Coordinates of C-alpha atoms in Angstrom, one line a residue:
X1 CA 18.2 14.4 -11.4
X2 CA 20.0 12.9 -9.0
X3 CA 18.9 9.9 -7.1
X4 CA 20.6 8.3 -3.4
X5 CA 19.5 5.1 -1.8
X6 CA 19.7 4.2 1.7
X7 CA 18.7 1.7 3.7
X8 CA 17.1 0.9 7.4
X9 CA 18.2 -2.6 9.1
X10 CA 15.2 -4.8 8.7
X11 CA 14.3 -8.7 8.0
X12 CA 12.4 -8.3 4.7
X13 CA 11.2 -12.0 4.5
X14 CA 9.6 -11.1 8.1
X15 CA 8.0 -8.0 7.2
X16 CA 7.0 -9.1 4.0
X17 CA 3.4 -10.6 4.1
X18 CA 2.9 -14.3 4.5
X19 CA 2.0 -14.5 0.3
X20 CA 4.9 -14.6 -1.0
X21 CA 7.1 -12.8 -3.5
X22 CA 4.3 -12.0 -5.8
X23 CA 2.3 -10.9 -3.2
X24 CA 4.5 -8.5 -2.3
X25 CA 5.2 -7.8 -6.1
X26 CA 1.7 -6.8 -6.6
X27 CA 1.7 -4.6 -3.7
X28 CA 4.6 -2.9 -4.8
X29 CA 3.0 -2.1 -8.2
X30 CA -0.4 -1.1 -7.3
X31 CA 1.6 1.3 -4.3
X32 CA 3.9 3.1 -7.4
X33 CA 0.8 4.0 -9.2
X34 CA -0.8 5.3 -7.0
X35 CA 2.0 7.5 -5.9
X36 CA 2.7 8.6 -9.4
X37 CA -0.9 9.3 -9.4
X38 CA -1.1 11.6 -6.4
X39 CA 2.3 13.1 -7.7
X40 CA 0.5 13.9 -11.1
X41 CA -1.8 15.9 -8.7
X42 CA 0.7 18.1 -6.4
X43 CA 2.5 21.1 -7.9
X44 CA 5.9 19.2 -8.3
X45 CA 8.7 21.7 -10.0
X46 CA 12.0 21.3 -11.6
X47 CA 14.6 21.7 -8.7
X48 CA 12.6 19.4 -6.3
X49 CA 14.0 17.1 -3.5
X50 CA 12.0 14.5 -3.6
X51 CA 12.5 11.8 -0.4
X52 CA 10.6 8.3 -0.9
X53 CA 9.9 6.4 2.3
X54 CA 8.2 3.4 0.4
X55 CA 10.7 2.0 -2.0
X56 CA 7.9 2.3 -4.9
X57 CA 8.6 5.5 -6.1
X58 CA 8.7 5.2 -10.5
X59 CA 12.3 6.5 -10.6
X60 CA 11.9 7.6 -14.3
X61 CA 8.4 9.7 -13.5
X62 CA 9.7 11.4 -10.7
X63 CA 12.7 12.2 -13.0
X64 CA 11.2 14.2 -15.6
X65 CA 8.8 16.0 -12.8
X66 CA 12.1 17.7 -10.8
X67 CA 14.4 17.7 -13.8
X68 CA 18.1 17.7 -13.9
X69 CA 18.6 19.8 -11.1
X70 CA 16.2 17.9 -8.7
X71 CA 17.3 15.4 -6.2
X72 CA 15.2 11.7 -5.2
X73 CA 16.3 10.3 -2.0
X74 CA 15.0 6.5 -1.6
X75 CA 15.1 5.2 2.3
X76 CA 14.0 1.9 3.0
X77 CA 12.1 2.8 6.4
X78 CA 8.9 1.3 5.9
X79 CA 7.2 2.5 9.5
X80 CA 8.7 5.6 9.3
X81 CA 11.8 5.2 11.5
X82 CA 15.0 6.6 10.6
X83 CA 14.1 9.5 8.6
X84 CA 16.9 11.1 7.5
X85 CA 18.4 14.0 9.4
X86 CA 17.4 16.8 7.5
X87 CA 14.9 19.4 8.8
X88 CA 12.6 21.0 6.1
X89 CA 15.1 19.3 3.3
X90 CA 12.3 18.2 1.3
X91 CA 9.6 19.2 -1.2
X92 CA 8.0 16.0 -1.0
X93 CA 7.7 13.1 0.9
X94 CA 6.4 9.9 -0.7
X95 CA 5.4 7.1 2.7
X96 CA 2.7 4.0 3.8
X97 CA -0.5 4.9 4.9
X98 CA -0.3 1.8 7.6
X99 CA -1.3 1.3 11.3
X100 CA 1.5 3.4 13.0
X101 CA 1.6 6.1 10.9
X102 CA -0.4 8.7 13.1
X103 CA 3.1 8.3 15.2
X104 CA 5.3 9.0 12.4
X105 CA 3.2 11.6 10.6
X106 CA 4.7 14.4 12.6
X107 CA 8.4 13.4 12.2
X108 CA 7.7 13.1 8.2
X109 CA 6.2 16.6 8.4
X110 CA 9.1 18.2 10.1
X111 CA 11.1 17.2 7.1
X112 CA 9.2 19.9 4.6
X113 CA 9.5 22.7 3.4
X114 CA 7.2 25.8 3.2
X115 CA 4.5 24.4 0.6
X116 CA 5.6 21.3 0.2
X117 CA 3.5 18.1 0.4
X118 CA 3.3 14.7 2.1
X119 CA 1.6 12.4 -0.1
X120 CA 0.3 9.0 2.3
X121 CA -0.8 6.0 0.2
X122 CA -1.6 2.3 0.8
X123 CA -4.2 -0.6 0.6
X124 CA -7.0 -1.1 3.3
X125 CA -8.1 -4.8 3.8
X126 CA -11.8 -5.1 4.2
X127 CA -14.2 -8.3 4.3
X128 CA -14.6 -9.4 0.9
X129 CA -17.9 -9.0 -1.0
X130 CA -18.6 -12.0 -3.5
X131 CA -20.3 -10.4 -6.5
X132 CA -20.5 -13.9 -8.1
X133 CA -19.8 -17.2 -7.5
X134 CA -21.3 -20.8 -8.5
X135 CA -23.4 -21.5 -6.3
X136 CA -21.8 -22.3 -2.2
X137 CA -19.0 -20.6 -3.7
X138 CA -19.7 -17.5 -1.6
X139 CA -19.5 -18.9 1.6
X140 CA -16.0 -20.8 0.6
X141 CA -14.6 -17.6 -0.3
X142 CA -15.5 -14.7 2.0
X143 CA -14.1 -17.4 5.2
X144 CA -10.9 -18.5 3.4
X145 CA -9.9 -14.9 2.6
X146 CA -10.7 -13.4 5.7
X147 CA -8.5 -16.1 7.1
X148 CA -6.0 -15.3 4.7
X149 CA -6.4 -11.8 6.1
X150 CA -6.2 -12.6 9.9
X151 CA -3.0 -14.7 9.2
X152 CA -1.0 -12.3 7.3
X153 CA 0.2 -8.4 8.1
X154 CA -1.9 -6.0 6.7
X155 CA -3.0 -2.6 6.9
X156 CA -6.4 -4.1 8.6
X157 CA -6.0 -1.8 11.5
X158 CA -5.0 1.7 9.3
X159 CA -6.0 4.7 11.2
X160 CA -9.3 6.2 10.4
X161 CA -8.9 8.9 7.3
X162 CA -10.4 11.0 9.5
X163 CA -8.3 10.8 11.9
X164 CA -5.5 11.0 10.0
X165 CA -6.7 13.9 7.9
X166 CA -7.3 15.6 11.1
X167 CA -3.9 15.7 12.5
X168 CA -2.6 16.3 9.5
X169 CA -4.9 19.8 10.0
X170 CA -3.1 20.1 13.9
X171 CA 0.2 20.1 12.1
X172 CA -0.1 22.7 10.5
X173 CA -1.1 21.4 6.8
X174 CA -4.0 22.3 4.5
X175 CA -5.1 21.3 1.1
X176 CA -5.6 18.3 2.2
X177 CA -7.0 15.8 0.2
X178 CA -8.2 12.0 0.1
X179 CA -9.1 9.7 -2.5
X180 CA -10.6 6.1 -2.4
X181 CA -9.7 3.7 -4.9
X182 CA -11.7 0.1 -5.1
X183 CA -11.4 -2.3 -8.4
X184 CA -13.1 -5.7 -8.5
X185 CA -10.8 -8.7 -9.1
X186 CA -12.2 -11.7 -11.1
X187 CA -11.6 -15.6 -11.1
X188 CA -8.3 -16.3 -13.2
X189 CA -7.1 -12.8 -13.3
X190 CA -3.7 -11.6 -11.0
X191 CA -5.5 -10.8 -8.0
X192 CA -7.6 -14.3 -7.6
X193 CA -3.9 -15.8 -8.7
X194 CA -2.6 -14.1 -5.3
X195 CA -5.3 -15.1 -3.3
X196 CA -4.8 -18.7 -4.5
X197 CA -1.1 -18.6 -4.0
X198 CA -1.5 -16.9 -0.4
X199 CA -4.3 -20.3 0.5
X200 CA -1.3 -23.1 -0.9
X201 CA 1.0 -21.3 0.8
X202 CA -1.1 -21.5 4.5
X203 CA -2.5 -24.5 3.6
X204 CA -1.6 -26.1 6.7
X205 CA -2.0 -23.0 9.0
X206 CA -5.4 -22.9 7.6
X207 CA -6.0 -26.4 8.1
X208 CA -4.7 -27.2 11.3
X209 CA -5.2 -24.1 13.0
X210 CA -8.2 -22.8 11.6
X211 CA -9.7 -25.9 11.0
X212 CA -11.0 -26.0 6.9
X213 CA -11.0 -29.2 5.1
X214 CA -8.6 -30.3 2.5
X215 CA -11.8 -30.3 0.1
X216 CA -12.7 -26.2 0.9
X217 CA -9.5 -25.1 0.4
X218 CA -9.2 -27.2 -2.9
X219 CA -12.5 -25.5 -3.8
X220 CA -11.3 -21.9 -3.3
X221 CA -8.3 -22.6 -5.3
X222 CA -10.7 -23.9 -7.8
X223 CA -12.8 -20.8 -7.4
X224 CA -9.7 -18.2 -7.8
X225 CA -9.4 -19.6 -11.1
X226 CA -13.0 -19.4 -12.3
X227 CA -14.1 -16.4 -14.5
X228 CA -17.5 -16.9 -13.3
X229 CA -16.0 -15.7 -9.8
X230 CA -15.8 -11.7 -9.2
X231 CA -15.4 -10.0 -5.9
X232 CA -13.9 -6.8 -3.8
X233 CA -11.6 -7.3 -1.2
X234 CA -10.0 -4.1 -0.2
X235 CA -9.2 0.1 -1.1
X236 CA -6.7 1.9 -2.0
X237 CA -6.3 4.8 0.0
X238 CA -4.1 8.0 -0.8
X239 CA -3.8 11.3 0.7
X240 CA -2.0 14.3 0.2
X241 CA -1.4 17.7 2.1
X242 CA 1.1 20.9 1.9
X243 CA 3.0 22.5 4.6
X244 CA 1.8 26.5 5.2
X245 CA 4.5 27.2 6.8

């Protein structure tokens, strides 16, 4: 397989979210799996040209799906802009499901080729729901992390999948298909550690603007360490769909 890399001009620490490196780290890794899921799914063939819009694709995977003869082009164009130039080049197209993608859906589509599928994944950010919690835990962690939420970029404002599924119809696709991923995340695990890395590093947009204390935002780090403490704060969201004609 052969494998090209290009890249669009961009600020990556502005478009990265507020969290930090492993923020982004663990976005990164939850978006490659669920890619190589939905490419597990989709009749992908020795010969393949594969382009990958989202920088996640697992090189190695996507390897022994299009074999030697099969061809992975990486652009770094997160929203979608400068696609290459290359009309109906491509068997698939790996890309962010994200809040301007209805815009760029058509564009993406107009890059494949008879049969060949657009797969559309990433994370929708939801009010959290506290499972458990000591007790006035709850209330300290569903307002810090919606905070967290309204102060960093997210996918908050996504298209519906509805909508998105029906355009993808008006295009000219079928076998189109979504799936809904949601995992729990407990106190001390990886994704309480990013939550609790996100609050130190807003500490004092949460405190000043906002307005929580020192002592609740000390709790919630607190909290994101406690095993006791298990909660839902988002879906992942995938979708895939193959050109007719």
């Amino acid at each position: 397989m052969t494998h090209s890399t290009s890249h669009a001009d961009q600020n990556n620490d502005t478009d990265a979210p507020i969290g930090g490196q492993q923020w982004r780290t663990a976005a990164q890794t939850t978006l490659t799996r669920l890619l190589t899921d939905q490419l597990d799914r989709v009749n992908v063939s020795t010969g393949h040209r594969v382009l990958d819009l989202t920088g996640a694709a697992d090189i190695a995977h996507v390897s022994r799906l299009v074999g030697p003869s099969g061809h992975l082009t990486a652009v770094d164009a997160p929203s979608g802009t400068d696609l290459p130039a290359d009309p109906r080049g491509f068997d698939i197209v790996l890309a962010h499901r994200q809040p301007d993608q209805l815009d760029a859906i058509a564009p993406m589509t107009a890059l494949l080729r008879s049969e060949g599928w657009l797969i559309l994944a990433g994370t929708i950010v939801a009010p959290p729901i506290v499972y458990s919690a000591v007790p006035g835990g709850t209330t300290v962690i569903d307002l810090v992390i919606r905070a967290i939420h309204a102060l960093t970029p997210s996918p908050a404002a996504s298209p519906s999948t509805d909508a998105t599924i029906g355009l993808l119809v008006a295009l000219g696709m079928d076998q189109v298909c979504a799936t809904t991923h949601t995992e729990t995340i407990r106190g001390g695990g990886p994704g309480c550690a990013l939550y609790r890395h996100a609050a130190r590093h807003l500490r004092d947009q949460l405190t000043g603007t906002v307005g929580f204390t020192k002592a609740e935002l000390d709790q919630f780090e607190r909290l994101m360490q406690d095993p006791g403490v298990l909660l839902r704060a988002g879906s992942n969201v995938t979708l895939h769909a193959r050109m007719t004609t």
